[in-house]
Coordinates of C-alpha atoms in Angstrom, one line a residue:
X29 CA 10.2 -5.7 -23.0
X30 CA 8.3 -7.2 -26.0
X31 CA 4.3 -7.3 -25.9
X32 CA 2.5 -10.2 -26.3
X33 CA 1.5 -9.5 -29.9
X34 CA 5.1 -9.3 -31.1
X35 CA 5.8 -12.8 -29.1
X36 CA 2.8 -14.4 -31.0
X37 CA 5.2 -15.7 -34.1
X38 CA 8.3 -16.6 -31.5
X39 CA 6.4 -19.0 -29.2
X40 CA 8.2 -22.3 -29.1
X41 CA 6.3 -25.5 -30.1
X42 CA 6.1 -26.6 -26.4
X43 CA 4.0 -23.2 -25.8
X44 CA 1.7 -24.0 -28.8
X45 CA 1.3 -27.6 -27.4
X46 CA 0.3 -26.4 -24.0
X47 CA -2.1 -23.8 -25.4
X48 CA -3.8 -26.6 -27.6
X49 CA -4.1 -28.8 -24.5
X50 CA -5.6 -26.3 -22.3
X51 CA -8.3 -25.6 -25.0
X52 CA -8.9 -29.3 -25.3
X53 CA -9.7 -29.9 -21.4
X54 CA -8.4 -31.1 -18.5
X55 CA -6.1 -29.6 -15.8
X56 CA -2.5 -28.5 -16.5
X57 CA 0.7 -27.1 -15.0
X58 CA 2.9 -24.8 -17.3
X59 CA 6.7 -24.5 -16.0
X60 CA 9.0 -22.3 -17.5
X61 CA 12.1 -20.1 -16.9
X62 CA 11.9 -16.3 -17.0
X63 CA 11.2 -14.9 -20.6
X64 CA 9.9 -18.4 -22.0
X65 CA 6.5 -17.0 -22.6
X66 CA 4.2 -18.3 -19.7
X67 CA 2.2 -15.0 -19.6
X68 CA 2.2 -14.9 -23.2
X69 CA 0.9 -18.4 -23.5
X70 CA -1.8 -17.6 -20.8
X71 CA -2.9 -14.5 -22.6
X72 CA -3.2 -16.3 -25.9
X73 CA -5.0 -19.2 -24.4
X74 CA -7.6 -17.0 -22.4
X75 CA -8.2 -14.4 -25.1
X76 CA -9.0 -17.4 -27.6
X77 CA -11.5 -19.0 -25.1
X78 CA -13.1 -15.7 -24.7
X79 CA -13.7 -15.1 -28.5
X80 CA -15.2 -18.7 -29.0
X81 CA -17.1 -17.9 -25.8
X82 CA -17.8 -21.6 -24.6
X83 CA -18.5 -20.4 -21.0
X84 CA -17.1 -17.8 -18.5
X85 CA -13.5 -17.8 -18.0
X86 CA -11.4 -15.8 -15.5
X87 CA -7.6 -15.1 -15.5
X88 CA -6.2 -14.9 -12.0
X89 CA -2.8 -13.3 -10.9
X90 CA -1.6 -12.4 -7.4
X91 CA -1.5 -8.7 -7.1
X92 CA -3.5 -6.1 -8.0
X93 CA -0.7 -4.1 -9.8
X94 CA -0.1 -7.0 -11.9
X95 CA -4.0 -7.6 -12.6
X96 CA -4.1 -4.0 -14.0
X97 CA -1.3 -4.8 -16.3
X98 CA -2.5 -7.7 -17.8
X99 CA -6.1 -6.4 -18.0
X100 CA -4.8 -4.0 -20.3
X101 CA -3.3 -6.5 -22.6
X102 CA -6.3 -8.5 -22.6
X103 CA -8.5 -5.6 -23.5
X104 CA -6.0 -4.5 -26.1
X105 CA -6.2 -8.3 -27.8
X106 CA -9.8 -8.5 -27.5
X107 CA -10.8 -5.1 -29.0
X108 CA -14.3 -5.2 -27.7
X109 CA -16.1 -4.7 -24.3
X110 CA -17.1 -7.4 -22.1
X111 CA -19.9 -8.0 -19.6
X112 CA -17.7 -9.1 -16.7
X113 CA -14.1 -8.6 -15.1
X114 CA -11.8 -10.9 -16.9
X115 CA -8.7 -10.5 -14.9
X116 CA -8.7 -10.6 -11.2
X117 CA -6.9 -11.5 -8.0
X118 CA -8.2 -14.1 -5.7
X119 CA -9.3 -11.8 -3.3
X120 CA -11.1 -9.7 -5.9
X121 CA -12.7 -13.0 -7.1
X122 CA -13.6 -14.1 -3.3
X123 CA -15.1 -10.6 -2.9
X124 CA -17.4 -11.0 -6.1
X125 CA -18.7 -14.1 -4.9
X126 CA -19.4 -12.7 -1.2
X127 CA -20.9 -9.6 -2.6
X128 CA -23.4 -11.4 -4.9
X129 CA -24.5 -13.6 -2.2
X130 CA -25.4 -10.7 -0.1
X131 CA -27.3 -9.2 -2.6
X132 CA -29.5 -12.2 -3.0
X133 CA -29.9 -12.8 0.8
X134 CA -30.8 -8.7 1.2
X135 CA -28.0 -8.1 3.1
X136 CA -25.5 -5.3 3.1
X137 CA -22.5 -5.6 0.8
X138 CA -19.4 -6.7 2.6
X139 CA -16.4 -4.7 2.9
X140 CA -12.7 -5.3 2.9
X141 CA -10.6 -4.3 5.7
X142 CA -7.4 -2.7 4.3
X143 CA -3.9 -2.9 5.3
X144 CA -3.9 0.5 7.2
X145 CA -7.0 -0.4 8.9
X146 CA -5.7 -3.5 10.2
X147 CA -2.4 -1.9 11.4
X148 CA -4.5 0.9 13.2
X149 CA -6.7 -1.7 15.3
X150 CA -3.5 -3.7 16.0
X151 CA -1.9 -0.6 17.3
X152 CA -4.8 0.5 19.5
X153 CA -4.8 -3.2 20.9
X154 CA -1.0 -3.1 21.5
X155 CA -1.2 0.4 23.1
X156 CA -3.9 -0.9 25.5
X157 CA -1.7 -3.9 26.4
X158 CA 1.2 -1.7 27.0
X159 CA -0.8 0.2 29.5
X160 CA -2.3 -3.0 31.2
X161 CA -5.6 -2.5 29.8
X162 CA -7.9 -5.1 28.3
X163 CA -7.5 -8.7 28.3
X164 CA -4.3 -10.2 29.8
X165 CA -2.1 -11.4 27.0
X166 CA 0.9 -12.7 28.8
X167 CA 3.8 -11.7 26.5
X168 CA 7.0 -13.3 27.2
X169 CA 9.9 -11.4 28.7
X170 CA 11.7 -11.2 25.5
X171 CA 8.7 -8.8 24.3
X172 CA 9.0 -5.7 26.2
X173 CA 6.7 -2.8 26.8
X174 CA 8.7 -0.6 24.4
X175 CA 8.4 -3.3 21.8
X176 CA 4.8 -3.3 21.7
X177 CA 4.9 0.2 20.2
X178 CA 7.2 -0.4 17.5
X179 CA 5.9 -0.5 14.0
X180 CA 8.1 -3.3 13.0
X181 CA 7.0 -5.6 15.9
X182 CA 3.2 -4.7 14.8
X183 CA 4.1 -5.5 11.1
X184 CA 5.5 -9.2 11.8
X185 CA 2.5 -9.7 14.4
X186 CA 0.1 -8.8 11.9
X187 CA 2.1 -11.1 9.3
X188 CA 1.7 -13.9 11.6
X189 CA -1.9 -13.5 12.4
X190 CA -2.8 -13.5 8.7
X191 CA -0.9 -16.6 8.0
X192 CA -2.6 -18.4 11.0
X193 CA -5.7 -17.1 9.4
X194 CA -4.9 -18.6 6.0
X195 CA -4.0 -21.8 7.6
X196 CA -7.4 -22.0 9.3
X197 CA -6.7 -21.1 12.8
X198 CA -8.3 -19.1 15.1
X199 CA -7.1 -17.5 18.3
X200 CA -7.5 -20.5 20.2
X201 CA -5.9 -22.7 17.6
X202 CA -3.0 -20.8 17.2
X203 CA -2.8 -20.6 21.2
X204 CA -2.7 -24.4 20.9
X205 CA 0.2 -24.7 18.2
X206 CA 2.4 -22.4 20.5
X207 CA 1.7 -24.5 23.4
X208 CA 2.5 -27.6 21.4
X209 CA 5.6 -26.3 20.0
X210 CA 6.6 -24.4 23.3
X211 CA 6.4 -20.8 21.5
X212 CA 5.2 -18.7 24.3
X213 CA 5.0 -15.8 21.8
X214 CA 2.6 -17.7 19.6
X215 CA 0.4 -18.2 22.6
X216 CA 0.3 -14.4 23.2
X217 CA -0.3 -13.8 19.5
X218 CA -3.3 -16.4 19.7
X219 CA -4.8 -14.4 22.2
X220 CA -4.2 -11.1 20.4
X221 CA -5.8 -12.8 17.6
X222 CA -9.1 -13.5 19.7
X223 CA -9.3 -10.1 20.7
X224 CA -8.7 -8.6 17.2
X225 CA -11.6 -10.8 16.0
X226 CA -13.7 -9.6 18.5
X227 CA -13.2 -6.0 18.0
X228 CA -13.5 -6.4 14.0
X229 CA -16.9 -8.1 14.7
X230 CA -18.0 -5.0 16.4
X231 CA -18.1 -3.4 13.2
X232 CA -21.0 -5.6 12.0
X233 CA -23.2 -5.1 14.7
X234 CA -25.1 -2.3 13.1
X235 CA -27.8 -3.4 10.5
X236 CA -26.6 -1.1 7.7
X237 CA -23.1 -2.5 7.8
X238 CA -22.2 -5.6 6.1
X239 CA -19.7 -8.1 7.0
X240 CA -16.0 -7.2 7.0
X241 CA -13.3 -9.4 5.9
X242 CA -9.4 -9.0 5.5
X243 CA -7.2 -10.3 2.8
X244 CA -6.1 -13.3 4.7
X245 CA -9.8 -14.6 5.3
X246 CA -12.0 -13.4 2.4
X247 CA -10.8 -16.3 0.2
X248 CA -11.8 -19.1 2.8
X249 CA -15.0 -17.2 3.2
X250 CA -15.8 -17.3 -0.4
X251 CA -15.0 -21.1 -0.4
X252 CA -17.4 -21.5 2.5
X253 CA -20.1 -19.4 0.7
X254 CA -19.7 -21.6 -2.6
X255 CA -19.7 -24.9 -0.6
X256 CA -23.0 -23.8 1.3
X257 CA -24.7 -21.8 -1.5
X258 CA -27.6 -24.3 -2.1
X259 CA -28.3 -24.1 1.6
X260 CA -28.2 -20.3 2.1
X261 CA -29.5 -19.1 -1.6
X262 CA -31.5 -22.3 -2.8
X263 CA -33.4 -20.2 -5.6
X264 CA -30.2 -18.8 -7.1
X265 CA -27.7 -20.9 -9.2
X266 CA -24.3 -20.3 -7.7
X267 CA -21.7 -18.7 -9.9
X268 CA -19.6 -21.0 -11.9
X269 CA -16.5 -20.8 -14.5
X270 CA -15.8 -23.2 -17.3
X271 CA -11.9 -21.9 -17.5
X272 CA -9.7 -20.5 -14.6
X273 CA -6.1 -19.7 -15.6
X274 CA -3.5 -18.4 -12.7
X275 CA -0.4 -16.8 -13.9
X276 CA 2.6 -16.6 -11.5
X277 CA 1.2 -19.4 -9.5
X278 CA 4.2 -19.5 -7.4
X279 CA 3.1 -16.9 -5.3
X280 CA -0.6 -18.4 -4.8
X281 CA -1.3 -19.1 -1.3
X282 CA -2.8 -22.2 0.3
X283 CA -6.2 -20.2 0.5
X284 CA -6.1 -19.8 -3.2
X285 CA -5.5 -23.5 -3.8
X286 CA -8.6 -24.3 -1.7
X287 CA -10.6 -21.8 -3.9
X288 CA -9.6 -23.4 -7.2
X289 CA -10.4 -27.0 -5.6
X290 CA -14.0 -25.5 -5.0
X291 CA -14.1 -24.5 -8.7
X292 CA -12.5 -27.5 -9.9
X293 CA -15.2 -29.6 -8.0
X294 CA -17.9 -27.5 -9.8
X295 CA -16.5 -28.8 -13.1
X296 CA -14.1 -26.0 -13.9
X297 CA -10.8 -26.5 -15.9
X298 CA -7.6 -25.2 -14.2
X299 CA -4.5 -24.3 -15.7
X300 CA -1.6 -22.7 -13.6
X301 CA 1.8 -21.1 -14.9
X302 CA 4.6 -20.3 -13.0
X303 CA 8.5 -20.8 -11.8
X304 CA 9.2 -21.9 -8.5
X305 CA 12.4 -20.0 -8.5
X306 CA 10.5 -16.5 -8.9
X307 CA 8.5 -16.8 -5.8
X308 CA 8.7 -13.2 -4.4
X309 CA 5.4 -13.4 -2.3
X310 CA 6.5 -15.8 0.3
X311 CA 6.4 -13.4 2.9
X312 CA 2.6 -12.9 2.3
X313 CA 1.9 -16.6 2.6
X314 CA 3.1 -17.6 -0.9
X315 CA 3.8 -21.5 -1.4
X316 CA 5.7 -21.9 -4.5
X317 CA 5.4 -26.0 -3.9
X318 CA 1.9 -25.7 -5.1
X319 CA 3.1 -25.8 -8.6
X320 CA 4.5 -29.2 -8.0
X321 CA 1.1 -30.2 -5.8
X322 CA -0.9 -29.3 -8.8
X323 CA 0.4 -32.3 -10.4
X324 CA -0.2 -34.8 -7.7
X325 CA -3.3 -37.1 -7.2
X326 CA -6.6 -35.4 -5.6
X327 CA -6.5 -35.7 -1.9
X328 CA -4.9 -32.5 -0.5
X329 CA -5.1 -28.7 -1.0
X330 CA -4.2 -27.7 -4.3
X331 CA -3.8 -31.4 -6.1
X332 CA -5.7 -32.1 -9.4
X333 CA -3.5 -34.5 -11.2
X334 CA -2.8 -31.9 -13.7
X335 CA -0.6 -32.4 -16.8
X336 CA 2.8 -30.9 -16.8
X337 CA 4.2 -28.7 -19.7
X338 CA 7.7 -27.2 -19.8
X339 CA 8.5 -24.2 -22.0
X340 CA 12.0 -24.8 -23.2
X341 CA 13.0 -21.5 -25.3
X342 CA 13.8 -18.2 -23.8
X343 CA 12.9 -15.1 -25.8
X344 CA 13.6 -12.4 -23.3
X345 CA 17.6 -12.4 -23.6
X346 CA 20.4 -14.0 -25.9
X347 CA 22.5 -17.0 -25.1
X348 CA 25.4 -15.2 -23.5
X349 CA 23.0 -14.1 -20.9
X350 CA 21.2 -17.3 -20.6
X351 CA 24.4 -19.4 -20.0
X352 CA 25.5 -16.8 -17.1
X353 CA 22.0 -17.1 -15.2
X354 CA 22.2 -21.1 -15.8
X355 CA 25.9 -21.2 -14.2
X356 CA 24.7 -19.2 -11.2
X357 CA 21.3 -20.9 -10.7
X358 CA 22.9 -24.6 -11.0
X359 CA 24.0 -25.1 -7.7
X360 CA 20.8 -23.6 -6.1
X361 CA 18.1 -26.1 -4.5
X362 CA 15.3 -26.8 -6.9
X363 CA 11.7 -27.8 -6.3
X364 CA 10.3 -30.8 -8.4
X365 CA 10.7 -29.8 -11.9
X366 CA 14.2 -29.0 -13.1
X367 CA 13.9 -29.0 -17.0
X368 CA 13.0 -25.3 -17.2
X369 CA 16.4 -24.6 -15.9
X370 CA 17.8 -25.9 -18.9
X371 CA 15.7 -23.7 -21.4
X372 CA 17.8 -22.7 -24.5
X373 CA 18.2 -19.0 -25.6
X374 CA 18.3 -17.6 -29.3
X375 CA 21.5 -16.6 -30.5
X376 CA 22.3 -12.7 -30.5
X377 CA 24.3 -10.2 -29.2
X378 CA 24.8 -9.7 -25.5
X379 CA 27.3 -10.0 -22.6
X380 CA 27.8 -10.2 -18.8
X381 CA 30.5 -8.2 -17.3
X382 CA 31.5 -8.0 -13.5
X383 CA 32.9 -5.0 -12.2
X384 CA 34.2 -4.6 -8.8
X385 CA 34.4 -1.0 -7.1
X386 CA 35.5 0.3 -4.1
X387 CA 32.6 2.3 -2.6
X388 CA 28.7 2.8 -3.4
X389 CA 29.3 6.0 -4.8
X390 CA 31.7 4.8 -7.5
X391 CA 29.2 2.0 -7.9
X392 CA 26.2 4.3 -9.0
X393 CA 28.3 6.6 -10.8
X394 CA 29.6 3.8 -12.9
X395 CA 26.2 2.3 -13.5
X396 CA 25.2 6.0 -14.3
X397 CA 28.1 6.5 -16.9
X398 CA 27.1 3.1 -18.5
X399 CA 23.6 4.1 -18.9
X400 CA 24.4 7.4 -20.7
X401 CA 26.9 5.9 -23.1
X402 CA 24.5 3.0 -24.2
X403 CA 21.8 5.9 -24.8
X404 CA 23.9 8.2 -26.7
X405 CA 26.4 5.6 -28.5
X406 CA 24.1 2.7 -29.0
X407 CA 20.8 4.6 -29.2
X408 CA 19.2 2.6 -26.4
X409 CA 16.0 4.0 -25.3
X410 CA 15.8 4.9 -21.7
X411 CA 12.7 2.8 -21.5
X412 CA 14.5 -0.3 -22.3
X413 CA 17.2 0.0 -19.3
X414 CA 16.8 -1.3 -15.8
X415 CA 18.8 -1.3 -12.7
X416 CA 18.4 -4.0 -10.1
X417 CA 19.2 -3.4 -6.6
X418 CA 19.9 -6.1 -3.9
X419 CA 17.1 -5.0 -1.5
X420 CA 14.8 -2.3 -1.0
X421 CA 17.0 -0.3 1.2
X422 CA 19.3 0.5 -1.6
X423 CA 16.7 2.1 -3.9
X424 CA 16.8 5.5 -2.3
X425 CA 20.4 6.2 -2.6
X426 CA 20.7 4.6 -6.5
X427 CA 18.0 6.6 -7.5
X428 CA 19.1 9.8 -6.1
X429 CA 22.6 9.0 -7.5
X430 CA 21.1 8.4 -10.9
X431 CA 19.1 11.5 -10.8
X432 CA 21.7 13.7 -10.0
X433 CA 23.8 12.2 -13.0
X434 CA 20.9 13.1 -15.3
X435 CA 19.2 9.7 -15.8
X436 CA 15.8 9.8 -16.0
X437 CA 13.8 7.3 -13.9
X438 CA 10.5 5.5 -13.7
X439 CA 9.9 4.1 -10.2
X440 CA 7.1 1.3 -9.8
X441 CA 7.2 2.3 -6.0
X442 CA 8.3 4.9 -4.0
X443 CA 11.3 4.1 -1.8
X444 CA 9.4 5.2 1.5
X445 CA 5.9 5.1 2.6
X446 CA 3.7 8.1 2.2
X447 CA 3.6 8.9 6.2
X448 CA 7.5 9.2 5.9
X449 CA 7.7 11.9 3.3
X450 CA 9.3 15.0 4.5
X451 CA 6.5 16.9 3.5
X452 CA 3.7 14.8 5.0
X453 CA 5.4 13.8 8.5
X454 CA 5.4 17.2 9.7
X455 CA 1.8 17.8 8.8
X456 CA 0.8 14.6 10.5
X457 CA 2.7 15.4 13.6
X458 CA 1.0 18.8 13.6
X459 CA -2.5 17.5 13.4
X460 CA -1.9 14.9 16.1
X461 CA -0.6 17.6 18.4
X462 CA -3.5 19.7 17.5
X463 CA -6.2 17.0 18.2
X464 CA -4.5 15.8 21.6
X465 CA -3.6 19.4 22.6
X466 CA -0.4 18.0 23.9
X467 CA 3.3 18.9 22.4
X468 CA 6.2 16.5 23.5
X469 CA 9.6 17.9 23.0
X470 CA 10.3 15.6 20.4
X471 CA 7.1 16.8 18.6
X472 CA 8.2 20.4 18.9
X473 CA 11.9 20.0 17.8
X474 CA 10.5 17.8 14.9
X475 CA 8.0 20.6 14.0
X476 CA 10.6 23.6 14.3
X477 CA 13.2 22.1 12.0
X478 CA 10.4 21.2 9.5
X479 CA 8.9 23.4 6.8
X480 CA 6.3 24.5 9.4
X481 CA 8.8 25.9 11.8
X482 CA 11.4 27.0 9.3
X483 CA 14.3 26.5 11.7
X484 CA 17.5 24.6 11.4
X485 CA 19.5 22.6 14.0
X486 CA 21.5 25.9 14.9
X487 CA 18.3 27.6 15.4
X488 CA 16.8 25.2 17.6
X489 CA 20.0 25.1 19.9
X490 CA 19.8 29.2 20.1
X491 CA 16.0 28.5 21.0
X492 CA 17.0 26.2 23.7
X493 CA 19.7 28.4 25.3
X494 CA 17.2 31.2 25.4
X495 CA 14.6 29.0 26.9
X496 CA 17.1 28.1 29.6
X497 CA 18.1 31.5 30.3
X498 CA 14.5 32.7 30.6
X499 CA 14.0 29.9 32.8
X500 CA 16.8 30.6 35.1
X501 CA 15.2 34.4 35.1
X502 CA 12.0 33.1 35.9
X503 CA 12.6 30.4 38.5
X504 CA 15.8 32.0 40.2
X505 CA 17.6 28.6 40.1
X506 CA 18.0 25.2 38.5
X507 CA 18.5 24.6 34.7
X508 CA 16.2 22.3 33.1
X509 CA 17.6 19.6 30.9
X510 CA 14.6 19.8 28.5
X511 CA 12.3 22.3 27.3
X512 CA 9.0 20.3 27.9
X513 CA 7.8 22.5 30.5
X514 CA 8.4 25.6 28.5
X515 CA 6.8 24.1 25.4
X516 CA 3.4 24.1 27.4
X517 CA 3.7 28.0 28.1
X518 CA 2.8 29.9 25.1
X519 CA 3.7 33.4 26.6
X520 CA 7.1 32.2 28.0
X521 CA 8.1 30.8 24.7
X522 CA 7.2 33.9 23.1
X523 CA 9.2 36.1 25.3
X524 CA 12.0 33.5 24.9
X525 CA 12.2 34.0 21.1
X526 CA 13.1 37.7 21.0
X527 CA 16.4 36.7 19.5
X528 CA 14.5 35.9 16.4
X529 CA 14.6 38.7 13.7
X530 CA 10.7 38.3 12.9
X531 CA 8.1 39.5 15.6
X532 CA 7.7 36.3 17.2
X533 CA 5.1 37.7 19.6
X534 CA 2.7 38.8 16.7
X535 CA 2.9 35.3 15.0
X536 CA 2.6 33.5 18.4
X537 CA 4.3 30.4 19.6
X538 CA 4.0 26.6 18.3
X539 CA 2.0 25.8 21.2
X540 CA -0.4 28.6 20.5
X541 CA -0.8 28.1 16.8
X542 CA -1.6 24.2 17.6
X543 CA -4.3 25.2 20.1
X544 CA -5.6 27.4 17.3
X545 CA -5.8 24.7 14.8
X546 CA -7.6 22.3 17.2
X547 CA -10.3 24.8 17.9
X548 CA -10.7 25.6 14.3
X549 CA -10.9 21.7 13.5
X550 CA -13.6 21.3 16.2
X551 CA -15.5 24.4 15.1
X552 CA -15.5 22.8 11.4
X553 CA -17.0 19.6 12.9
X554 CA -20.0 21.4 14.5
X555 CA -22.6 22.4 11.9
X556 CA -23.4 25.8 12.2
X557 CA -26.9 26.8 10.4
X558 CA -27.5 30.4 11.4
X559 CA -27.8 32.7 8.4
X560 CA -27.3 30.5 5.5
X561 CA -29.3 28.6 3.0
X562 CA -28.1 25.5 1.9
X563 CA -24.9 23.8 3.2
X564 CA -24.1 24.7 6.7
X565 CA -20.3 24.3 6.2
X566 CA -20.3 27.3 3.8
X567 CA -21.4 29.8 6.1
X568 CA -18.2 30.9 8.0
X569 CA -16.9 31.4 4.5
X570 CA -19.6 33.4 3.2
X571 CA -19.5 35.3 6.4
X572 CA -16.3 36.3 6.0
X573 CA -15.9 36.9 2.1
X574 CA -19.1 37.4 0.8
X575 CA -18.7 34.7 -1.9
X576 CA -19.8 31.3 -2.3
X577 CA -17.4 28.2 -3.0
X578 CA -17.4 27.7 -6.9
X579 CA -16.3 29.5 -10.0
X580 CA -14.9 33.0 -9.9
X581 CA -17.9 35.5 -10.1
X582 CA -20.6 33.0 -8.7
X583 CA -23.0 35.0 -6.2
X584 CA -24.4 33.5 -3.0
X585 CA -28.3 33.1 -2.7
X586 CA -28.6 35.0 0.3
X587 CA -26.4 38.3 -0.8
X588 CA -27.2 40.9 -3.1
X589 CA -25.2 41.1 -6.2
X590 CA -21.9 43.0 -5.9
X591 CA -21.7 42.2 -2.5
X592 CA -18.3 40.5 -3.2
X593 CA -16.5 43.6 -4.1
X594 CA -14.9 44.0 -0.9
X595 CA -11.5 42.8 -0.2
X596 CA -11.3 39.1 -0.6
X597 CA -8.3 38.8 2.0
X598 CA -9.1 36.5 4.9
X599 CA -7.2 36.7 8.0
X600 CA -8.0 34.1 10.7
X601 CA -7.4 34.9 14.3
X602 CA -3.8 34.8 15.2
X603 CA -2.4 34.1 11.4
X604 CA -1.1 36.8 9.0
X605 CA -0.7 36.5 5.6
X606 CA 3.1 36.9 4.6
X607 CA 4.5 35.0 7.8
X608 CA 6.5 32.1 7.7
X609 CA 5.2 28.5 7.6
X610 CA 4.9 28.5 11.6
X611 CA 2.3 31.4 11.4
X612 CA 0.6 29.9 8.6
X613 CA 0.0 26.6 10.5
X614 CA -3.1 28.5 11.9
X615 CA -4.1 30.0 9.0
X616 CA -3.9 27.8 6.0
X617 CA -3.1 24.5 6.8
X618 CA -5.6 23.8 9.3
X619 CA -8.3 24.0 6.7
X620 CA -10.4 20.9 6.2
X621 CA -10.1 21.7 2.4
X622 CA -7.1 22.3 0.2
X623 CA -7.3 25.7 -1.4
X624 CA -7.0 25.7 -5.3
X625 CA -4.2 27.6 -6.7
X626 CA -6.3 30.4 -8.0
X627 CA -7.7 30.8 -4.7
X628 CA -4.5 31.2 -3.1
X629 CA -3.6 33.9 -5.6
X630 CA -6.7 35.8 -5.0
X631 CA -6.0 35.5 -1.1
X632 CA -9.1 33.8 0.1
X633 CA -9.7 30.0 1.4
X634 CA -12.7 27.9 2.2
X635 CA -14.2 24.8 1.5
X636 CA -15.0 23.7 -2.1

């Protein structure tokens, strides 16, 4: 993909006209198909404005990842430092406005509630509702008690609450909408939104914590702060911008449109760039119709009477590819401006080929073979190749197939969240069991077959048979269907594990190791000051090893020189160096700080 510098001499006349019109004044909307130079035009216009320095300017993009990429391009073109951040997301700009107002009022800086924090708050609320605790919600019969515990339901509920907040609805407003449209689930979601708002407001009761905003409400809060700035901070001029550009405006929300309306009222000239056919953020509230609304007369959110420009030359792919894209999109519904679809491409080498294969494995093998052929015979760099899949669920299978075939990959995002990674999920389960002190049969089975337990499915079945036989001998009759009662009895589990080759009695059972981890976590949380000078958290480490956390050879202030010449090997109660990962669960993995590689080789562990 070409950079902005390499496309400067290839911009069409329509792009140059749009750039000149934006610098001349007024509000503008720039439409363009993929590859016509929308982002390049925005970069050239923005950097030229910053060099001339006629006033403050900001370039907005929908996402943080996109903002980081565009920010690097702007810095590369300017070749100098600036006193302000030039490329932001709408939420980042809103946060800056709110933080500036809080500093002038002498209030604590506001904080942005992250997505995981929202998910955790909703999970706790829904768990209470499932136990018939808290305010009555009145979920319809279609939403069962088991549904409330599903992550997918929680994600959908969170999305509904955020979209309602962007539309200016509170809990009572959403409930009223549900009653008006006969949607009982909306009514219940409105009551959840009321309770969620009250819970989040509790975090602002302490004087040392500022206001807390989520991504759906922070932009509207910034709009309110700008419109009431003279009343709340009369002695300080409110922040203003002379030029505001917004790239990928098809993914903007109504809240972003209201923010731009406020900036327009302050005298800023606004120019937006986008293509309604490229909208991908509608699940987060994106409204592609805002591109058309911007050209309407003022009177509604996002309408400024902007002048329309259409980029008509495609630089990204040759004519053959452009013809295939045009034929495929001709029958799709379009929104307002349609001239962008008829953009012409430059002549060049290129072709589009359709291949029908029987299975997914054959498809991946064909793609891998074609990529290797292009790399070896046509000298195409790996970085200039891309594989597009239909949905995110196919990314994992295609990635594994390409890597098996020897094709190097660069993934923008992983195919699964971090909490579901095989190396992370057992650790989270073990920590939950250690903190709660309860191991369910599902958790025990998951930990046994994980790297922590080191067993396989055959070993788990053998362990279950051993538990049943020991239960018969112990109780005299009856055959339990599960091992829930046995898992809570560590000596019984240890006696039933004699079939294993290693000494299971010495290592202890899974429940014993988890209980030991819980005790260690609680002991780390309690400050200990006896026999130490300085940090209390380092005392247990110095008591066992005679060394201070730090570089090799560092001496403790309360120990004589040479006191660390003894054995550096540390054995926590119940843990033995050299055992499997099940025994190490109470040894290394329970530590609050990760050990360094050098510390592992020397055989001691402790806080850094």
